[in-house]
CSV table of C-alpha atoms and ligand atoms in Angstrom, one decimal:
chain,number,residue,atom,x,y,z
A,15,UNK,CA,-4.4,-28.5,21.0
A,16,UNK,CA,-2.2,-26.5,23.3
A,17,UNK,CA,-1.1,-23.4,21.5
A,18,UNK,CA,0.0,-20.1,23.0
A,19,UNK,CA,-1.9,-18.1,20.4
A,20,UNK,CA,-0.7,-14.7,21.8
A,21,UNK,CA,2.9,-15.5,21.4
A,22,UNK,CA,2.9,-17.2,18.0
A,23,UNK,CA,5.4,-15.9,15.4
A,24,UNK,CA,5.2,-16.2,11.6
A,25,UNK,CA,6.3,-19.7,11.1
A,26,UNK,CA,5.3,-23.1,9.9
A,27,UNK,CA,3.2,-25.4,12.0
A,28,UNK,CA,2.1,-28.8,10.7
A,29,UNK,CA,-1.7,-28.8,10.8
A,30,UNK,CA,-3.9,-31.8,10.2
A,31,UNK,CA,-5.0,-31.5,6.6
A,32,UNK,CA,-3.9,-30.1,3.2
A,33,UNK,CA,-5.5,-29.9,-0.2
A,34,UNK,CA,-4.0,-31.6,-3.3
A,35,UNK,CA,-4.9,-31.6,-7.0
A,36,UNK,CA,-2.8,-33.0,-9.8
A,37,UNK,CA,-2.6,-31.9,-13.5
A,38,UNK,CA,-2.0,-34.6,-16.0
A,39,UNK,CA,-2.9,-35.2,-19.7
A,40,UNK,CA,-4.1,-31.6,-20.0
A,41,UNK,CA,-6.5,-31.5,-17.0
A,42,UNK,CA,-6.7,-31.0,-13.3
A,43,UNK,CA,-8.1,-34.0,-11.4
A,44,UNK,CA,-10.9,-33.4,-8.9
A,45,UNK,CA,-8.6,-32.9,-5.9
A,46,UNK,CA,-8.9,-34.1,-2.3
A,47,UNK,CA,-7.9,-33.4,1.3
A,48,UNK,CA,-5.0,-35.4,2.6
A,49,UNK,CA,-3.1,-35.9,5.8
A,50,UNK,CA,0.2,-36.4,4.1
A,51,UNK,CA,2.4,-33.3,4.4
A,52,UNK,CA,5.3,-34.7,2.3
A,53,UNK,CA,5.7,-34.3,-1.4
A,54,UNK,CA,7.8,-37.0,-3.1
A,55,UNK,CA,9.0,-36.1,-6.6
A,56,UNK,CA,11.4,-37.3,-9.3
A,57,UNK,CA,14.9,-35.9,-9.0
A,58,UNK,CA,14.5,-34.1,-12.3
A,59,UNK,CA,11.1,-32.6,-11.7
A,60,UNK,CA,10.9,-29.2,-13.4
A,61,UNK,CA,10.4,-27.4,-10.0
A,62,UNK,CA,13.9,-28.6,-8.9
A,63,UNK,CA,15.8,-27.8,-12.0
A,64,UNK,CA,14.1,-24.7,-13.3
A,65,UNK,CA,12.2,-23.4,-10.3
A,66,UNK,CA,8.8,-23.7,-12.0
A,67,UNK,CA,6.7,-22.9,-9.1
A,68,UNK,CA,4.5,-20.1,-7.8
A,69,UNK,CA,2.5,-19.4,-4.7
A,70,UNK,CA,-0.1,-17.3,-3.0
A,71,UNK,CA,-0.8,-16.2,0.6
A,72,UNK,CA,-4.1,-15.2,2.3
A,73,UNK,CA,-5.6,-15.6,5.7
A,74,UNK,CA,-8.6,-16.9,7.5
A,75,UNK,CA,-9.9,-15.0,10.5
A,76,UNK,CA,-12.3,-15.8,13.4
A,77,UNK,CA,-14.7,-12.9,13.6
A,78,UNK,CA,-16.3,-11.2,16.7
A,79,UNK,CA,-19.4,-13.4,16.3
A,80,UNK,CA,-17.2,-16.6,15.9
A,81,UNK,CA,-17.6,-17.2,12.2
A,82,UNK,CA,-14.5,-18.2,10.2
A,83,UNK,CA,-14.0,-16.0,7.1
A,84,UNK,CA,-11.4,-15.4,4.4
A,85,UNK,CA,-10.4,-12.0,3.0
A,86,UNK,CA,-10.9,-11.6,-0.8
A,87,UNK,CA,-9.8,-15.1,-1.9
A,88,UNK,CA,-11.0,-14.3,-5.4
A,89,UNK,CA,-8.1,-11.8,-5.7
A,90,UNK,CA,-5.5,-14.4,-4.8
A,91,UNK,CA,-7.1,-16.9,-7.3
A,92,UNK,CA,-6.8,-14.3,-10.0
A,93,UNK,CA,-3.3,-13.3,-9.2
A,94,UNK,CA,-2.2,-17.0,-9.1
A,95,UNK,CA,-3.7,-17.4,-12.6
A,96,UNK,CA,-1.5,-14.6,-13.8
A,97,UNK,CA,1.6,-16.1,-12.1
A,98,UNK,CA,0.8,-19.5,-13.6
A,99,UNK,CA,0.4,-18.0,-17.1
A,100,UNK,CA,3.7,-16.1,-16.8
A,101,UNK,CA,5.5,-19.4,-15.8
A,102,UNK,CA,3.8,-21.5,-18.5
A,103,UNK,CA,1.9,-23.4,-15.9
A,104,UNK,CA,-1.8,-24.5,-16.3
A,105,UNK,CA,-3.9,-22.0,-14.3
A,106,UNK,CA,-6.0,-23.4,-11.4
A,107,UNK,CA,-9.5,-22.2,-12.0
A,108,UNK,CA,-10.8,-19.4,-9.8
A,109,UNK,CA,-13.9,-21.2,-8.6
A,110,UNK,CA,-12.0,-24.3,-7.7
A,111,UNK,CA,-9.3,-22.2,-5.9
A,112,UNK,CA,-12.0,-20.7,-3.7
A,113,UNK,CA,-13.7,-24.0,-3.0
A,114,UNK,CA,-10.3,-25.6,-2.1
A,115,UNK,CA,-9.5,-22.8,0.3
A,116,UNK,CA,-12.8,-23.2,2.0
A,117,UNK,CA,-12.4,-27.0,2.2
A,118,UNK,CA,-8.9,-26.9,3.7
A,119,UNK,CA,-9.8,-24.3,6.2
A,120,UNK,CA,-12.9,-26.2,7.3
A,121,UNK,CA,-10.9,-29.4,7.6
A,122,UNK,CA,-8.5,-27.5,10.0
A,123,UNK,CA,-11.1,-25.4,11.7
A,124,UNK,CA,-9.6,-26.0,15.2
A,125,UNK,CA,-6.4,-24.4,14.0
A,126,UNK,CA,-8.1,-21.1,13.3
A,127,UNK,CA,-6.9,-18.9,16.2
A,128,UNK,CA,-9.5,-17.4,18.5
A,129,UNK,CA,-10.9,-13.9,17.9
A,130,UNK,CA,-8.9,-11.3,19.7
A,131,UNK,CA,-5.8,-13.5,20.1
A,132,UNK,CA,-3.8,-11.5,17.6
A,133,UNK,CA,-3.1,-14.7,15.6
A,134,UNK,CA,-4.7,-15.8,12.3
A,135,UNK,CA,-4.6,-18.8,10.0
A,136,UNK,CA,-2.2,-18.3,7.1
A,137,UNK,CA,-3.2,-20.1,3.9
A,138,UNK,CA,-0.6,-21.0,1.4
A,139,UNK,CA,-1.7,-22.2,-2.1
A,140,UNK,CA,1.1,-23.2,-4.4
A,141,UNK,CA,1.9,-25.2,-7.5
A,142,UNK,CA,4.9,-26.7,-9.2
A,143,UNK,CA,6.0,-28.7,-12.2
A,144,UNK,CA,6.4,-32.3,-11.2
A,145,UNK,CA,7.5,-34.4,-14.1
A,146,UNK,CA,11.2,-34.8,-15.2
A,147,UNK,CA,12.4,-32.1,-17.7
A,148,UNK,CA,15.9,-31.9,-18.9
A,149,UNK,CA,15.9,-29.3,-21.7
A,150,UNK,CA,14.8,-25.9,-20.6
A,151,UNK,CA,11.0,-26.1,-21.1
A,152,UNK,CA,7.9,-26.3,-18.9
A,153,UNK,CA,6.7,-29.5,-17.3
A,154,UNK,CA,3.6,-31.2,-18.5
A,155,UNK,CA,2.4,-32.4,-15.1
A,156,UNK,CA,1.8,-30.3,-12.1
A,157,UNK,CA,0.6,-30.4,-8.5
A,158,UNK,CA,-1.5,-27.7,-6.8
A,159,UNK,CA,-1.5,-27.8,-3.0
A,160,UNK,CA,-2.8,-25.7,-0.1
A,161,UNK,CA,-1.6,-26.0,3.5
A,162,UNK,CA,-2.5,-23.8,6.4
A,163,UNK,CA,-0.7,-22.7,9.6
A,164,UNK,CA,-1.6,-20.5,12.5
A,165,UNK,CA,0.6,-17.4,12.6
A,166,UNK,CA,1.3,-14.3,14.6
A,167,UNK,CA,3.0,-11.1,13.5
A,168,UNK,CA,5.5,-11.2,10.5
A,169,UNK,CA,7.8,-8.7,12.1
A,170,UNK,CA,9.1,-9.6,15.5
A,171,UNK,CA,9.3,-7.1,18.3
A,172,UNK,CA,5.6,-6.4,18.7
A,173,UNK,CA,5.0,-2.6,18.5
A,174,UNK,CA,8.7,-1.9,17.7
A,175,UNK,CA,8.9,0.0,14.4
A,176,UNK,CA,10.6,-1.5,11.4
A,177,UNK,CA,14.0,-0.3,10.1
A,178,UNK,CA,14.7,-0.8,6.4
A,179,UNK,CA,17.8,-0.3,4.4
A,180,UNK,CA,18.4,0.5,0.8
A,181,UNK,CA,20.4,-2.4,-0.5
A,182,UNK,CA,22.9,-2.7,-3.3
A,183,UNK,CA,21.1,-5.8,-4.5
A,184,UNK,CA,18.5,-5.8,-7.2
A,185,UNK,CA,15.8,-8.3,-6.6
A,186,UNK,CA,15.2,-8.9,-10.3
A,187,UNK,CA,15.1,-12.5,-11.3
A,188,UNK,CA,16.9,-13.8,-14.4
A,189,UNK,CA,14.8,-13.3,-17.5
A,190,UNK,CA,12.6,-10.9,-15.5
A,191,UNK,CA,9.7,-12.8,-14.1
A,192,UNK,CA,8.2,-9.4,-13.4
A,193,UNK,CA,5.6,-9.0,-10.7
A,194,UNK,CA,4.4,-12.5,-10.4
A,195,UNK,CA,4.5,-14.3,-7.1
A,196,UNK,CA,7.0,-16.9,-8.2
A,197,UNK,CA,9.6,-19.1,-6.5
A,198,UNK,CA,12.6,-17.7,-8.4
A,199,UNK,CA,11.8,-14.1,-7.5
A,200,UNK,CA,12.0,-15.0,-3.9
A,201,UNK,CA,15.0,-17.3,-4.2
A,202,UNK,CA,16.9,-14.3,-5.8
A,203,UNK,CA,15.9,-12.1,-2.8
A,204,UNK,CA,17.1,-14.5,-0.1
A,205,UNK,CA,20.7,-13.2,-0.1
A,206,UNK,CA,19.6,-9.6,0.2
A,207,UNK,CA,17.3,-10.5,3.1
A,208,UNK,CA,20.0,-12.5,5.0
A,209,UNK,CA,22.4,-9.6,4.4
A,210,UNK,CA,19.9,-7.1,5.8
A,211,UNK,CA,19.2,-9.2,8.9
A,212,UNK,CA,22.9,-9.7,9.5
A,213,UNK,CA,23.3,-5.9,9.5
A,214,UNK,CA,20.4,-5.4,11.9
A,215,UNK,CA,17.7,-4.3,9.5
A,216,UNK,CA,14.2,-5.8,9.3
A,217,UNK,CA,13.9,-5.6,5.5
A,218,UNK,CA,15.2,-4.2,2.3
A,219,UNK,CA,13.6,-1.2,0.5
A,220,UNK,CA,14.3,-2.3,-3.1
A,221,UNK,CA,14.7,0.4,-5.8
A,222,UNK,CA,13.7,0.0,-9.5
A,223,UNK,CA,16.6,-1.8,-11.2
A,224,UNK,CA,16.5,0.3,-14.3
A,225,UNK,CA,17.4,3.6,-12.7
A,226,UNK,CA,17.8,2.8,-9.0
A,227,UNK,CA,16.1,6.1,-8.1
A,228,UNK,CA,12.5,4.9,-7.4
A,229,UNK,CA,11.1,3.1,-4.4
A,230,UNK,CA,9.6,-0.3,-5.2
A,231,UNK,CA,8.7,-2.6,-2.3
A,232,UNK,CA,10.3,-4.8,0.3
A,233,UNK,CA,11.0,-8.6,0.2
A,234,UNK,CA,7.6,-9.6,1.5
A,235,UNK,CA,5.4,-6.5,1.4
A,236,UNK,CA,4.4,-3.4,-0.5
A,237,UNK,CA,5.0,0.1,0.9
A,238,UNK,CA,2.6,3.0,1.6
A,239,UNK,CA,3.5,6.6,2.6
A,240,UNK,CA,1.5,9.4,4.1
A,241,UNK,CA,2.2,13.0,3.1
A,242,UNK,CA,2.2,16.0,5.5
A,243,UNK,CA,-1.3,16.9,4.2
A,244,UNK,CA,-2.6,13.3,4.9
A,245,UNK,CA,-2.6,12.0,1.4
A,246,UNK,CA,-1.9,8.2,1.1
A,247,UNK,CA,0.6,7.5,-1.6
A,248,UNK,CA,2.1,4.3,-2.9
A,249,UNK,CA,4.6,3.5,-5.7
A,250,UNK,CA,3.4,3.0,-9.2
A,251,UNK,CA,5.5,0.2,-10.7
A,252,UNK,CA,4.9,-2.8,-12.8
A,253,UNK,CA,7.8,-4.7,-11.3
A,254,UNK,CA,6.3,-5.0,-7.8
A,255,UNK,CA,3.8,-7.6,-6.6
A,256,UNK,CA,0.3,-6.1,-6.9
A,257,UNK,CA,-0.6,-6.4,-3.2
A,258,UNK,CA,-4.2,-7.2,-2.4
A,259,UNK,CA,-3.7,-5.6,1.0
A,260,UNK,CA,-2.5,-2.4,-0.7
A,261,UNK,CA,-5.4,-2.3,-3.1
A,262,UNK,CA,-7.7,-2.8,-0.1
A,263,UNK,CA,-6.0,-0.1,1.9
A,264,UNK,CA,-6.3,2.4,-0.9
A,265,UNK,CA,-10.0,1.7,-1.1
A,266,UNK,CA,-10.4,2.0,2.7
A,267,UNK,CA,-8.4,5.3,2.7
A,268,UNK,CA,-10.8,6.8,0.1
A,269,UNK,CA,-14.1,5.3,1.0
A,270,UNK,CA,-14.0,4.8,4.7
A,271,UNK,CA,-11.6,7.5,5.8
A,272,UNK,CA,-12.3,10.2,3.2
A,273,UNK,CA,-8.6,10.5,2.4
A,274,UNK,CA,-7.0,11.3,-1.0
A,275,UNK,CA,-4.8,8.6,-2.4
A,276,UNK,CA,-2.3,8.5,-5.2
A,277,UNK,CA,-0.4,5.8,-7.0
A,278,UNK,CA,2.7,7.4,-8.5
A,279,UNK,CA,6.4,7.1,-9.0
A,280,UNK,CA,8.1,7.8,-5.7
A,281,UNK,CA,11.7,8.8,-5.7
A,282,UNK,CA,14.1,7.8,-3.0
A,283,UNK,CA,15.1,11.5,-2.7
A,284,UNK,CA,11.7,12.5,-1.5
A,285,UNK,CA,11.5,10.0,1.4
A,286,UNK,CA,12.3,12.6,4.0
A,287,UNK,CA,9.2,14.6,3.0
A,288,UNK,CA,6.7,11.9,4.2
A,289,UNK,CA,5.1,11.9,7.6
A,290,UNK,CA,4.4,8.2,7.8
A,291,UNK,CA,5.6,5.0,6.2
A,292,UNK,CA,4.3,1.4,6.6
A,293,UNK,CA,4.6,-2.0,5.0
A,294,UNK,CA,1.5,-3.7,3.8
A,295,UNK,CA,0.7,-7.3,2.9
A,296,UNK,CA,-1.1,-10.4,4.1
A,297,UNK,CA,1.7,-11.4,6.4
A,298,UNK,CA,2.8,-7.8,7.3
A,299,UNK,CA,-0.8,-6.5,7.6
A,300,UNK,CA,0.2,-2.8,8.1
A,301,UNK,CA,3.5,-2.5,9.9
A,302,UNK,CA,4.8,1.0,10.7
A,303,UNK,CA,8.3,1.8,9.4
A,304,UNK,CA,10.4,4.1,11.7
A,305,UNK,CA,13.5,4.5,9.7
A,306,UNK,CA,15.1,3.9,6.3
A,307,UNK,CA,18.9,3.8,6.1
A,308,UNK,CA,20.4,4.6,2.7
A,309,UNK,CA,24.1,3.9,2.8
A,310,UNK,CA,24.7,5.6,6.1
A,311,UNK,CA,22.1,8.3,5.5
A,312,UNK,CA,19.2,7.9,8.0
A,313,UNK,CA,15.7,9.0,7.1
A,314,UNK,CA,13.4,8.9,10.1
A,315,UNK,CA,9.7,9.4,9.8
A,316,UNK,CA,8.3,11.8,12.3
A,317,UNK,CA,5.8,9.2,13.5
A,318,UNK,CA,6.8,5.6,13.5
A,319,UNK,CA,9.8,5.4,15.8
A,320,UNK,CA,8.0,6.2,19.0
A,321,UNK,CA,4.3,5.6,18.1
A,322,UNK,CA,2.2,4.5,15.2
A,323,UNK,CA,1.3,7.4,12.9
A,324,UNK,CA,-2.3,8.6,13.1
A,325,UNK,CA,-3.2,7.7,9.5
A,326,UNK,CA,-1.4,4.3,9.7
A,327,UNK,CA,-3.4,3.5,12.9
A,328,UNK,CA,-6.7,4.4,11.3
A,329,UNK,CA,-6.0,2.4,8.2
A,330,UNK,CA,-4.9,-0.6,10.3
A,331,UNK,CA,-8.0,-0.4,12.6
A,332,UNK,CA,-10.4,-0.1,9.6
A,333,UNK,CA,-8.8,-2.9,7.6
A,334,UNK,CA,-8.6,-5.4,10.5
A,335,UNK,CA,-12.0,-4.3,11.6
A,336,UNK,CA,-13.4,-5.3,8.2
A,337,UNK,CA,-11.4,-8.6,8.3
A,338,UNK,CA,-12.6,-9.5,11.8
A,339,UNK,CA,-16.2,-8.6,11.2
A,340,UNK,CA,-16.3,-5.4,13.4
A,341,UNK,CA,-16.8,-3.1,10.5
A,342,UNK,CA,-19.1,-3.7,7.5
A,343,UNK,CA,-17.1,-4.9,4.5
A,344,UNK,CA,-17.5,-3.8,0.9
A,345,UNK,CA,-19.5,-6.3,-1.1
A,346,UNK,CA,-17.6,-9.6,-1.8
A,347,UNK,CA,-14.6,-8.9,0.4
A,348,UNK,CA,-15.5,-11.4,3.1
A,349,UNK,CA,-16.1,-15.1,2.3
A,350,UNK,CA,-17.4,-17.4,5.0
A,351,UNK,CA,-15.9,-20.9,4.9
B,417,LIG,N1,5.1,-7.9,-2.1
B,417,LIG,C1,5.6,-9.1,-1.9
B,417,LIG,C2,7.0,-9.3,-2.5
B,417,LIG,C3,5.0,-10.1,-1.2
B,417,LIG,O1,5.6,-11.3,-1.0
B,417,LIG,C4,3.7,-9.8,-0.6
B,417,LIG,C5,3.0,-10.9,0.1
B,417,LIG,O2,2.3,-11.6,-0.5
B,417,LIG,C6,3.1,-8.6,-0.9
B,417,LIG,C7,3.8,-7.6,-1.6
B,417,LIG,C8,1.8,-8.3,-0.3
B,417,LIG,O3,0.8,-8.8,-1.1
B,417,LIG,P1,-0.6,-9.2,-0.5
B,417,LIG,O4,-1.2,-7.9,0.1
B,417,LIG,O5,-1.5,-9.6,-1.6
B,417,LIG,O6,-0.4,-10.2,0.5
B,418,LIG,C1,2.3,-12.9,2.2
B,418,LIG,O1,2.1,-11.8,2.8
B,418,LIG,O2,1.3,-13.7,2.0
B,418,LIG,C2,3.6,-13.3,1.8
B,418,LIG,O3,3.7,-14.0,0.9
B,418,LIG,C3,4.7,-12.6,2.4
B,418,LIG,C4,5.8,-13.5,2.7
B,418,LIG,C5,5.5,-14.5,3.7
B,418,LIG,C6,6.5,-14.0,1.5
């Protein structure tokens, strides 16, 4: 294997093995590891017609003492169960999800990037309705799969801070799929993302679609802010994805760094009062935001453009320290494969 781990971006690489399990006649089969990366489905499969699909994202890390671990896979399993229920899909059981993640990472162990390379192994569990469905109704047969791919940073440009713009687009999906990690939510966001990139921005800072006054999240990550008196605040909303990274960072802020945290409604109008801003997620990890542009009005965070803010850096170092085995983790956060 000849991979330049240090210069990997966030993209797909075909690795050796993937996990597959099928749901038919009301039950999941026992599942297996396969080499076949292709999925062949009927033209009328529910996933093609009505986008009945959801996914998850987590990572495997090589630790300082050369173990391979996953970060809180139980949280992804639980969130995927919620996504599945909301889309009328049969949930894939939590214990089987964790076993499948371990199996597929073990099968691809040589693809887990070395400790200290800056790269990690991204794990993508997903499921979709497979049988033909013409009327608008859920499928009765499903496939659950997991593939893995080594990845580098989600945002290009290394240490360069991120610039967001407040778009005119709402990301809301038809019929409001809410905060589940579902295919249609993301399909509806693609136009806004392409438009942001075309205009030179890294991402969109979406607002709540009901009032368009409150900060929600970006296309692929949640948002955290730091106040001038070092409080870590993050939007309270039931229409954003409940980020596992965000929940972990709030815990780290309180328990490891002794900082106050608050989940509350955050108005666009108060953005200029914050000292630091960063995007958090499995792919984004914790990426500093330098600037938000709201229809020509620029809001620059005092830290962020030139250097990473002090609290953002501490949060980043502690979270990645836990993930890479340099700092003791809270019980249950680290699962060895
Ligand atoms: N918000 C969106 C829209 C995402 O796609 C993601 C990534 O999964 C997140 C937030 C971050 O969630 P997590 O920290 O669980 O990866
Ligand atoms: C993740 O962080 O796991 C994501 O899903 C973000 C993005 C790739 C959609």
